[in-house]
Amino acid sequence: MECSNLIATALQQGDISASLFKGSAHTALIADLQRVLFELGFKRELKFENYQATGAYDSATASAVTAFATKNNLLGDGTTVSNPLAKLMLQRHSFLPEMYLLWSIHNSDLRTKKYISKGTRMSVTAIQLMLFERGYAEQLNFKKFGADGSYGKSTRKAMIAYAKDNGLESDGDLLTRPLMDIMLKDIDAFYGKDWSELAVNNLPNADSPLVLFEASRFQGKPCRADVLFVPMLTKINRYAEQADVFVHVTSSFRTSSNVAGAIVKPATRSNHMAGHAIDMNVIYDNKRQFANSKVLARYPEVPDPVRRFIKFIIDDPDLRWGGDFRDRDPVHIDDHLNRNLGRWDERYLAM
């Protein structure tokens, strides 16, 4: 569940409203918009009985755009999508993996005490993002720390303030039922009525081989993967340790076309959709420097720790670095599952 590449690219090119408007012929971009709106929870407005992005900017699409804008306090009649509206859609969309984690905590048995400080890095990150979205950036010291997944004084301070503002007492650590109810209500304020329906597909459960991978050198977005890809992720983590870098995950398992009730087969066999790929940036120099796609694309002319890490990936016979692809994708790492289409289909269906 990651930001749409088509919408993000269109934003970089200028005024997206020139392409996203009622009656537009930009069907691929419109289909991407519909997918994002569907995942943001606006299935009813889109009138999707099943997941199906038609690529036609019709009245239902306009209704979904209007509903999102209204939920997020932006003006618009839905007949066009402005740059600010598109950017906010992508931001809300990028937060969905963390929001799914909070949904799962909310739906768990809270009679067994759960503490933020004892949670996973992913669950702490999710809470930090929620607090940031609700206006507690100052208490979080967000400019300095961001959503780093580490529970400390700033996160505790922000949670205490959040609880107090909602008429609750909190020690800033214990996740009580009243506190989780308020948190989920606040998440619902940004999304459509059906956003949480996809949580089951995006989180580990008894019927799925999907796992949440955590390791010493992984940070960023929740790393969701097929359990069979975990050995590869473990190797990537070991290479990061040896190169003294951190892997900042920006994308992992994607459900863009792999949705319960889907009637449209994926156009391409992306390894992301089978849980066998990650997109990432590389953090180095004691977490002070960030190697994004532009930096990674310059390999081997990159800082030495980054060069060593990428070289480890390239030299591993079981891994592929996207910088070596014909259409270069320097943030991508996978295990080339899709070279065996039957095997890819098997893992895709298992998800």
mmCIF file of C-alpha atoms in Angstrom:
data_model
loop_
_atom_site.group_PDB
_atom_site.id
_atom_site.type_symbol
_atom_site.label_atom_id
_atom_site.label_comp_id
_atom_site.label_asym_id
_atom_site.label_seq_id
_atom_site.Cartn_x
_atom_site.Cartn_y
_atom_site.Cartn_z
ATOM 1 C CA MET A 1 0.000 0.000 0.000
ATOM 2 C CA GLU A 2 2.218 2.746 -1.245
ATOM 3 C CA CYS A 3 1.988 6.042 -3.020
ATOM 4 C CA SER A 4 0.881 5.841 -6.619
ATOM 5 C CA ASN A 5 3.737 6.211 -9.071
ATOM 6 C CA LEU A 6 1.494 7.601 -11.814
ATOM 7 C CA ILE A 7 -0.039 10.311 -9.653
ATOM 8 C CA ALA A 8 3.326 11.185 -8.111
ATOM 9 C CA THR A 9 4.886 11.467 -11.572
ATOM 10 C CA ALA A 10 2.019 13.621 -12.841
ATOM 11 C CA LEU A 11 2.487 15.956 -9.875
ATOM 12 C CA GLN A 12 6.156 16.372 -10.730
ATOM 13 C CA GLN A 13 5.231 17.371 -14.264
ATOM 14 C CA GLY A 14 3.049 20.304 -13.239
ATOM 15 C CA ASP A 15 -0.660 20.979 -12.845
ATOM 16 C CA ILE A 16 -2.355 17.617 -12.366
ATOM 17 C CA SER A 17 -5.804 19.150 -12.829
ATOM 18 C CA ALA A 18 -5.013 19.348 -16.554
ATOM 19 C CA SER A 19 -5.184 15.541 -16.593
ATOM 20 C CA LEU A 20 -7.496 14.633 -13.718
ATOM 21 C CA PHE A 21 -10.897 16.100 -14.481
ATOM 22 C CA LYS A 22 -14.343 14.805 -15.322
ATOM 23 C CA GLY A 23 -14.331 13.608 -18.911
ATOM 24 C CA SER A 24 -10.534 13.382 -19.177
ATOM 25 C CA ALA A 25 -9.045 10.864 -21.602
ATOM 26 C CA HIS A 26 -6.069 10.066 -19.333
ATOM 27 C CA THR A 27 -7.446 6.634 -18.484
ATOM 28 C CA ALA A 28 -4.325 5.136 -16.872
ATOM 29 C CA LEU A 29 -3.932 8.078 -14.510
ATOM 30 C CA ILE A 30 -7.655 8.069 -13.700
ATOM 31 C CA ALA A 31 -7.563 4.328 -12.996
ATOM 32 C CA ASP A 32 -4.708 4.997 -10.581
ATOM 33 C CA LEU A 33 -6.772 7.710 -8.900
ATOM 34 C CA GLN A 34 -9.674 5.287 -8.561
ATOM 35 C CA ARG A 35 -7.400 2.647 -7.039
ATOM 36 C CA VAL A 36 -6.065 5.125 -4.493
ATOM 37 C CA LEU A 37 -9.573 6.297 -3.591
ATOM 38 C CA PHE A 38 -10.703 2.690 -3.250
ATOM 39 C CA GLU A 39 -7.863 1.938 -0.849
ATOM 40 C CA LEU A 40 -8.567 5.153 1.057
ATOM 41 C CA GLY A 41 -11.993 3.715 1.812
ATOM 42 C CA PHE A 42 -14.292 5.326 -0.753
ATOM 43 C CA LYS A 43 -15.580 2.123 -2.328
ATOM 44 C CA ARG A 44 -19.210 3.109 -1.840
ATOM 45 C CA GLU A 45 -18.804 6.472 -3.518
ATOM 46 C CA LEU A 46 -16.966 4.786 -6.398
ATOM 47 C CA LYS A 47 -19.774 2.209 -6.594
ATOM 48 C CA PHE A 48 -17.281 -0.639 -6.721
ATOM 49 C CA GLU A 49 -19.097 -3.872 -6.018
ATOM 50 C CA ASN A 50 -15.735 -5.451 -6.738
ATOM 51 C CA TYR A 51 -12.366 -3.808 -7.227
ATOM 52 C CA GLN A 52 -12.470 -2.434 -10.753
ATOM 53 C CA ALA A 53 -10.831 0.771 -11.862
ATOM 54 C CA THR A 54 -12.428 1.701 -15.185
ATOM 55 C CA GLY A 55 -10.231 4.676 -16.026
ATOM 56 C CA ALA A 56 -13.304 6.813 -16.708
ATOM 57 C CA TYR A 57 -13.586 10.011 -14.650
ATOM 58 C CA ASP A 58 -17.327 9.708 -14.154
ATOM 59 C CA SER A 59 -19.853 10.936 -11.592
ATOM 60 C CA ALA A 60 -18.936 8.156 -9.164
ATOM 61 C CA THR A 61 -15.265 9.147 -9.302
ATOM 62 C CA ALA A 62 -16.216 12.791 -8.776
ATOM 63 C CA SER A 63 -18.316 11.741 -5.781
ATOM 64 C CA ALA A 64 -15.362 9.887 -4.256
ATOM 65 C CA VAL A 65 -13.031 12.847 -4.840
ATOM 66 C CA THR A 66 -15.562 15.162 -3.179
ATOM 67 C CA ALA A 67 -15.943 12.802 -0.228
ATOM 68 C CA PHE A 68 -12.179 12.672 0.315
ATOM 69 C CA ALA A 69 -11.857 16.451 0.060
ATOM 70 C CA THR A 70 -14.695 16.975 2.535
ATOM 71 C CA LYS A 71 -13.195 14.489 4.987
ATOM 72 C CA ASN A 72 -9.898 16.331 4.830
ATOM 73 C CA ASN A 73 -11.242 19.888 4.984
ATOM 74 C CA LEU A 74 -10.407 20.843 1.408
ATOM 75 C CA LEU A 75 -12.720 22.601 -1.010
ATOM 76 C CA GLY A 76 -13.811 21.068 -4.294
ATOM 77 C CA ASP A 77 -16.811 19.743 -6.167
ATOM 78 C CA GLY A 78 -15.002 16.607 -7.334
ATOM 79 C CA THR A 79 -14.955 17.507 -11.021
ATOM 80 C CA THR A 80 -11.187 17.990 -10.922
ATOM 81 C CA VAL A 81 -8.219 17.092 -8.727
ATOM 82 C CA SER A 82 -5.879 19.923 -7.760
ATOM 83 C CA ASN A 83 -2.226 19.498 -6.829
ATOM 84 C CA PRO A 84 -2.857 20.071 -3.089
ATOM 85 C CA LEU A 85 -5.672 17.523 -3.146
ATOM 86 C CA ALA A 86 -3.583 14.935 -5.002
ATOM 87 C CA LYS A 87 -0.638 15.444 -2.643
ATOM 88 C CA LEU A 88 -2.864 14.931 0.383
ATOM 89 C CA MET A 89 -4.337 11.778 -1.151
ATOM 90 C CA LEU A 90 -0.843 10.362 -1.581
ATOM 91 C CA GLN A 91 0.111 11.325 1.959
ATOM 92 C CA ARG A 92 -2.957 9.654 3.447
ATOM 93 C CA HIS A 93 -2.379 6.663 1.177
ATOM 94 C CA SER A 94 1.253 6.312 2.250
ATOM 95 C CA PHE A 95 0.180 6.198 5.911
ATOM 96 C CA LEU A 96 -2.213 3.279 5.400
ATOM 97 C CA PRO A 97 0.225 0.507 6.431
ATOM 98 C CA GLU A 98 0.726 2.201 9.797
ATOM 99 C CA MET A 99 -2.988 2.827 10.175
ATOM 100 C CA TYR A 100 -3.650 -0.865 9.563
ATOM 101 C CA LEU A 101 -1.336 -1.650 12.468
ATOM 102 C CA LEU A 102 -3.290 0.678 14.741
ATOM 103 C CA TRP A 103 -6.517 -0.925 13.540
ATOM 104 C CA SER A 104 -5.138 -4.343 14.517
ATOM 105 C CA ILE A 105 -4.185 -3.081 17.994
ATOM 106 C CA HIS A 106 -7.651 -1.572 18.395
ATOM 107 C CA ASN A 107 -9.243 -4.896 17.465
ATOM 108 C CA SER A 108 -7.033 -6.920 19.807
ATOM 109 C CA ASP A 109 -7.860 -8.003 23.350
ATOM 110 C CA LEU A 110 -6.786 -4.985 25.386
ATOM 111 C CA ARG A 111 -7.627 -6.742 28.632
ATOM 112 C CA THR A 112 -4.060 -7.969 28.249
ATOM 113 C CA LYS A 113 -2.120 -4.791 28.885
ATOM 114 C CA LYS A 114 -0.336 -3.356 25.883
ATOM 115 C CA TYR A 115 2.320 -0.677 26.179
ATOM 116 C CA ILE A 116 3.696 1.532 23.431
ATOM 117 C CA SER A 117 7.200 1.097 24.836
ATOM 118 C CA LYS A 118 6.957 -2.687 24.537
ATOM 119 C CA GLY A 119 5.585 -2.663 21.012
ATOM 120 C CA THR A 120 7.449 -3.189 17.789
ATOM 121 C CA ARG A 121 9.263 -0.417 15.976
ATOM 122 C CA MET A 122 6.449 -0.514 13.423
ATOM 123 C CA SER A 123 3.701 -0.067 16.005
ATOM 124 C CA VAL A 124 5.558 2.840 17.630
ATOM 125 C CA THR A 125 6.012 4.444 14.204
ATOM 126 C CA ALA A 126 2.286 4.058 13.555
ATOM 127 C CA ILE A 127 1.409 5.836 16.794
ATOM 128 C CA GLN A 128 3.910 8.606 16.090
ATOM 129 C CA LEU A 129 2.414 9.190 12.642
ATOM 130 C CA MET A 130 -1.100 9.291 14.070
ATOM 131 C CA LEU A 131 -0.020 11.837 16.691
ATOM 132 C CA PHE A 132 1.744 13.885 14.026
ATOM 133 C CA GLU A 133 -1.391 13.887 11.879
ATOM 134 C CA ARG A 134 -3.468 15.066 14.837
ATOM 135 C CA GLY A 135 -1.205 18.059 15.440
ATOM 136 C CA TYR A 136 1.312 16.915 18.057
ATOM 137 C CA ALA A 137 4.471 17.525 16.024
ATOM 138 C CA GLU A 138 5.906 19.904 18.625
ATOM 139 C CA GLN A 139 5.551 17.443 21.507
ATOM 140 C CA LEU A 140 6.989 14.686 19.315
ATOM 141 C CA ASN A 141 9.910 16.926 18.339
ATOM 142 C CA PHE A 142 9.025 15.685 14.869
ATOM 143 C CA LYS A 143 11.447 17.938 12.997
ATOM 144 C CA LYS A 144 14.333 16.265 14.787
ATOM 145 C CA PHE A 145 13.171 12.678 15.190
ATOM 146 C CA GLY A 146 10.353 12.160 12.691
ATOM 147 C CA ALA A 147 8.488 8.876 13.049
ATOM 148 C CA ASP A 148 11.560 6.874 14.014
ATOM 149 C CA GLY A 149 9.866 3.973 15.791
ATOM 150 C CA SER A 150 11.692 4.647 19.049
ATOM 151 C CA TYR A 151 9.642 5.220 22.194
ATOM 152 C CA GLY A 152 11.078 8.006 24.318
ATOM 153 C CA LYS A 153 10.226 11.168 26.210
ATOM 154 C CA SER A 154 8.866 12.960 23.152
ATOM 155 C CA THR A 155 6.445 10.198 22.184
ATOM 156 C CA ARG A 156 5.333 9.850 25.795
ATOM 157 C CA LYS A 157 4.800 13.614 26.077
ATOM 158 C CA ALA A 158 2.760 13.709 22.867
ATOM 159 C CA MET A 159 0.573 10.790 23.935
ATOM 160 C CA ILE A 160 -0.129 12.360 27.330
ATOM 161 C CA ALA A 161 -1.117 15.622 25.630
ATOM 162 C CA TYR A 162 -3.277 13.782 23.104
ATOM 163 C CA ALA A 163 -5.108 11.871 25.823
ATOM 164 C CA LYS A 164 -5.614 15.008 27.918
ATOM 165 C CA ASP A 165 -7.034 16.905 24.943
ATOM 166 C CA ASN A 166 -9.539 14.085 24.534
ATOM 167 C CA GLY A 167 -10.574 14.078 28.193
ATOM 168 C CA LEU A 168 -8.556 10.995 29.140
ATOM 169 C CA GLU A 169 -5.790 10.362 31.625
ATOM 170 C CA SER A 170 -2.714 8.578 30.326
ATOM 171 C CA ASP A 171 0.812 7.796 31.419
ATOM 172 C CA GLY A 172 1.823 8.092 27.773
ATOM 173 C CA ASP A 173 2.531 4.381 27.484
ATOM 174 C CA LEU A 174 -0.411 2.109 28.329
ATOM 175 C CA LEU A 175 -2.866 1.633 25.451
ATOM 176 C CA THR A 176 -6.286 1.491 27.078
ATOM 177 C CA ARG A 177 -9.563 0.718 25.329
ATOM 178 C CA PRO A 178 -10.880 4.324 25.629
ATOM 179 C CA LEU A 179 -7.606 5.653 24.222
ATOM 180 C CA MET A 180 -7.597 3.236 21.288
ATOM 181 C CA ASP A 181 -11.254 4.040 20.569
ATOM 182 C CA ILE A 182 -10.389 7.734 20.293
ATOM 183 C CA MET A 183 -7.367 6.981 18.114
ATOM 184 C CA LEU A 184 -9.383 4.897 15.677
ATOM 185 C CA LYS A 185 -12.095 7.549 15.567
ATOM 186 C CA ASP A 186 -9.467 10.131 14.671
ATOM 187 C CA ILE A 187 -8.071 7.896 11.930
ATOM 188 C CA ASP A 188 -11.581 7.398 10.549
ATOM 189 C CA ALA A 189 -11.867 11.176 10.236
ATOM 190 C CA PHE A 190 -9.386 11.165 7.331
ATOM 191 C CA TYR A 191 -10.526 8.063 5.453
ATOM 192 C CA GLY A 192 -13.638 6.644 3.841
ATOM 193 C CA LYS A 193 -15.982 4.245 5.606
ATOM 194 C CA ASP A 194 -14.405 1.173 4.029
ATOM 195 C CA TRP A 195 -10.686 1.828 4.586
ATOM 196 C CA SER A 196 -10.268 -0.789 7.304
ATOM 197 C CA GLU A 197 -11.802 -3.555 5.169
ATOM 198 C CA LEU A 198 -8.431 -3.957 3.478
ATOM 199 C CA ALA A 199 -6.525 -4.279 6.754
ATOM 200 C CA VAL A 200 -6.973 -8.047 6.824
ATOM 201 C CA ASN A 201 -5.356 -8.325 3.383
ATOM 202 C CA ASN A 202 -2.468 -6.103 4.418
ATOM 203 C CA LEU A 203 -1.572 -7.633 7.775
ATOM 204 C CA PRO A 204 -0.473 -11.105 8.825
ATOM 205 C CA ASN A 205 -3.290 -13.491 9.647
ATOM 206 C CA ALA A 206 -3.832 -17.204 10.074
ATOM 207 C CA ASP A 207 -4.838 -17.664 6.436
ATOM 208 C CA SER A 208 -1.946 -15.760 4.882
ATOM 209 C CA PRO A 209 1.833 -16.244 4.610
ATOM 210 C CA LEU A 210 2.265 -12.478 4.980
ATOM 211 C CA VAL A 211 4.613 -11.433 7.791
ATOM 212 C CA LEU A 212 5.876 -8.157 9.201
ATOM 213 C CA PHE A 213 9.663 -8.271 9.011
ATOM 214 C CA GLU A 214 11.760 -6.383 11.536
ATOM 215 C CA ALA A 215 15.520 -6.400 11.891
ATOM 216 C CA SER A 216 18.370 -4.379 13.343
ATOM 217 C CA ARG A 217 19.029 -2.395 10.157
ATOM 218 C CA PHE A 218 15.490 -2.009 8.825
ATOM 219 C CA GLN A 219 13.458 1.149 9.358
ATOM 220 C CA GLY A 220 10.831 3.203 7.557
ATOM 221 C CA LYS A 221 7.528 1.757 6.358
ATOM 222 C CA PRO A 222 6.278 -1.568 7.739
ATOM 223 C CA CYS A 223 8.078 -4.272 5.775
ATOM 224 C CA ARG A 224 5.361 -6.724 4.753
ATOM 225 C CA ALA A 225 6.567 -9.809 2.942
ATOM 226 C CA ASP A 226 5.872 -13.406 2.046
ATOM 227 C CA VAL A 227 7.311 -15.648 4.735
ATOM 228 C CA LEU A 228 9.359 -17.308 1.981
ATOM 229 C CA PHE A 229 11.077 -13.976 1.259
ATOM 230 C CA VAL A 230 12.220 -13.559 4.871
ATOM 231 C CA PRO A 231 15.575 -15.353 4.317
ATOM 232 C CA MET A 232 16.358 -12.804 1.598
ATOM 233 C CA LEU A 233 15.412 -9.926 3.886
ATOM 234 C CA THR A 234 17.616 -11.403 6.587
ATOM 235 C CA LYS A 235 20.526 -11.413 4.151
ATOM 236 C CA ILE A 236 19.795 -7.812 3.157
ATOM 237 C CA ASN A 237 19.863 -6.870 6.834
ATOM 238 C CA ARG A 238 23.202 -8.640 7.279
ATOM 239 C CA TYR A 239 24.649 -6.783 4.296
ATOM 240 C CA ALA A 240 23.432 -3.511 5.804
ATOM 241 C CA GLU A 241 25.196 -4.371 9.059
ATOM 242 C CA GLN A 242 28.421 -5.176 7.212
ATOM 243 C CA ALA A 243 28.249 -1.933 5.215
ATOM 244 C CA ASP A 244 27.208 0.084 8.300
ATOM 245 C CA VAL A 245 24.037 1.433 6.704
ATOM 246 C CA PHE A 246 20.320 1.283 7.423
ATOM 247 C CA VAL A 247 17.629 0.169 4.987
ATOM 248 C CA HIS A 248 14.789 2.707 4.974
ATOM 249 C CA VAL A 249 11.840 0.810 3.500
ATOM 250 C CA THR A 250 9.520 2.882 1.333
ATOM 251 C CA SER A 251 7.513 0.019 -0.185
ATOM 252 C CA SER A 252 7.128 -3.722 0.271
ATOM 253 C CA PHE A 253 4.092 -5.961 -0.287
ATOM 254 C CA ARG A 254 1.506 -4.193 -2.423
ATOM 255 C CA THR A 255 -2.137 -5.034 -2.827
ATOM 256 C CA SER A 256 -2.823 -2.593 -5.647
ATOM 257 C CA SER A 257 -4.529 -5.259 -7.733
ATOM 258 C CA ASN A 258 -4.528 -8.050 -5.185
ATOM 259 C CA VAL A 259 -7.732 -7.175 -3.367
ATOM 260 C CA ALA A 260 -10.387 -9.539 -2.050
ATOM 261 C CA GLY A 261 -13.059 -9.864 -4.713
ATOM 262 C CA ALA A 262 -10.800 -8.518 -7.446
ATOM 263 C CA ILE A 263 -12.047 -9.141 -10.953
ATOM 264 C CA VAL A 264 -9.101 -7.568 -12.755
ATOM 265 C CA LYS A 265 -5.867 -9.531 -13.040
ATOM 266 C CA PRO A 266 -2.656 -7.565 -12.487
ATOM 267 C CA ALA A 267 -1.229 -6.159 -15.691
ATOM 268 C CA THR A 268 2.302 -7.165 -14.750
ATOM 269 C CA ARG A 269 3.750 -9.698 -12.359
ATOM 270 C CA SER A 270 5.375 -7.294 -9.938
ATOM 271 C CA ASN A 271 7.293 -9.083 -7.214
ATOM 272 C CA HIS A 272 5.870 -6.542 -4.773
ATOM 273 C CA MET A 273 2.445 -8.082 -5.287
ATOM 274 C CA ALA A 274 3.747 -11.503 -4.260
ATOM 275 C CA GLY A 275 5.583 -10.141 -1.211
ATOM 276 C CA HIS A 276 9.033 -10.714 -2.709
ATOM 277 C CA ALA A 277 10.391 -7.182 -3.148
ATOM 278 C CA ILE A 278 11.186 -3.980 -1.327
ATOM 279 C CA ASP A 279 11.862 -0.418 -2.385
ATOM 280 C CA MET A 280 14.220 1.438 -0.100
ATOM 281 C CA ASN A 281 16.561 4.320 0.502
ATOM 282 C CA VAL A 282 19.897 3.856 2.239
ATOM 283 C CA ILE A 283 20.752 5.696 5.451
ATOM 284 C CA TYR A 284 24.433 6.099 6.290
ATOM 285 C CA ASP A 285 26.929 8.209 8.248
ATOM 286 C CA ASN A 286 25.404 7.351 11.634
ATOM 287 C CA LYS A 287 21.892 8.056 10.294
ATOM 288 C CA ARG A 288 22.843 11.579 9.238
ATOM 289 C CA GLN A 289 22.825 11.062 5.462
ATOM 290 C CA PHE A 290 20.081 9.798 3.157
ATOM 291 C CA ALA A 291 20.745 8.114 -0.197
ATOM 292 C CA ASN A 292 17.550 8.338 -2.248
ATOM 293 C CA SER A 293 16.878 7.232 -5.817
ATOM 294 C CA LYS A 294 18.905 10.088 -7.313
ATOM 295 C CA VAL A 295 21.935 9.177 -5.219
ATOM 296 C CA LEU A 296 21.582 5.428 -5.751
ATOM 297 C CA ALA A 297 21.278 5.943 -9.511
ATOM 298 C CA ARG A 298 24.859 7.245 -9.519
ATOM 299 C CA TYR A 299 26.270 3.910 -8.345
ATOM 300 C CA PRO A 300 29.193 3.160 -8.180
ATOM 301 C CA GLU A 301 29.896 6.885 -7.720
ATOM 302 C CA VAL A 302 28.179 6.950 -4.327
ATOM 303 C CA PRO A 303 29.413 7.259 -0.723
ATOM 304 C CA ASP A 304 31.494 4.258 0.290
ATOM 305 C CA PRO A 305 29.040 2.655 2.776
ATOM 306 C CA VAL A 306 26.270 2.867 0.176
ATOM 307 C CA ARG A 307 28.551 1.455 -2.519
ATOM 308 C CA ARG A 308 29.497 -1.500 -0.319
ATOM 309 C CA PHE A 309 25.865 -2.263 0.482
ATOM 310 C CA ILE A 310 24.741 -2.172 -3.148
ATOM 311 C CA LYS A 311 27.751 -4.278 -4.149
ATOM 312 C CA PHE A 312 26.699 -6.938 -1.627
ATOM 313 C CA ILE A 313 23.246 -7.050 -3.225
ATOM 314 C CA ILE A 314 24.634 -7.200 -6.766
ATOM 315 C CA ASP A 315 27.061 -9.997 -5.880
ATOM 316 C CA ASP A 316 24.410 -12.138 -4.190
ATOM 317 C CA PRO A 317 23.152 -14.722 -6.728
ATOM 318 C CA ASP A 318 19.736 -14.848 -5.041
ATOM 319 C CA LEU A 319 19.044 -11.102 -5.152
ATOM 320 C CA ARG A 320 18.528 -8.455 -7.830
ATOM 321 C CA TRP A 321 19.203 -4.748 -7.587
ATOM 322 C CA GLY A 322 16.830 -2.607 -9.638
ATOM 323 C CA GLY A 323 19.664 -0.349 -10.739
ATOM 324 C CA ASP A 324 20.701 -3.162 -13.082
ATOM 325 C CA PHE A 325 17.277 -3.377 -14.745
ATOM 326 C CA ARG A 326 16.815 -2.200 -18.320
ATOM 327 C CA ASP A 327 14.354 0.348 -16.933
ATOM 328 C CA ARG A 328 16.507 1.328 -13.985
ATOM 329 C CA ASP A 329 14.886 1.283 -10.551
ATOM 330 C CA PRO A 330 17.757 1.888 -8.112
ATOM 331 C CA VAL A 331 15.595 1.754 -4.973
ATOM 332 C CA HIS A 332 14.365 -1.776 -5.737
ATOM 333 C CA ILE A 333 15.574 -5.142 -4.426
ATOM 334 C CA ASP A 334 13.923 -8.503 -5.119
ATOM 335 C CA ASP A 335 14.697 -12.206 -5.563
ATOM 336 C CA HIS A 336 13.533 -12.472 -9.199
ATOM 337 C CA LEU A 337 10.549 -14.603 -8.231
ATOM 338 C CA ASN A 338 8.757 -13.598 -11.431
ATOM 339 C CA ARG A 339 11.280 -15.356 -13.671
ATOM 340 C CA ASN A 340 9.193 -18.451 -12.827
ATOM 341 C CA LEU A 341 5.667 -17.344 -13.688
ATOM 342 C CA GLY A 342 4.054 -20.422 -12.186
ATOM 343 C CA ARG A 343 5.860 -19.851 -8.905
ATOM 344 C CA TRP A 344 4.905 -16.166 -8.940
ATOM 345 C CA ASP A 345 1.247 -17.060 -9.501
ATOM 346 C CA GLU A 346 1.398 -19.489 -6.582
ATOM 347 C CA ARG A 347 2.771 -16.914 -4.135
ATOM 348 C CA TYR A 348 0.501 -14.149 -5.460
ATOM 349 C CA LEU A 349 -2.583 -16.281 -4.892
ATOM 350 C CA ALA A 350 -1.312 -17.289 -1.449
ATOM 351 C CA MET A 351 -1.241 -13.645 -0.413
#
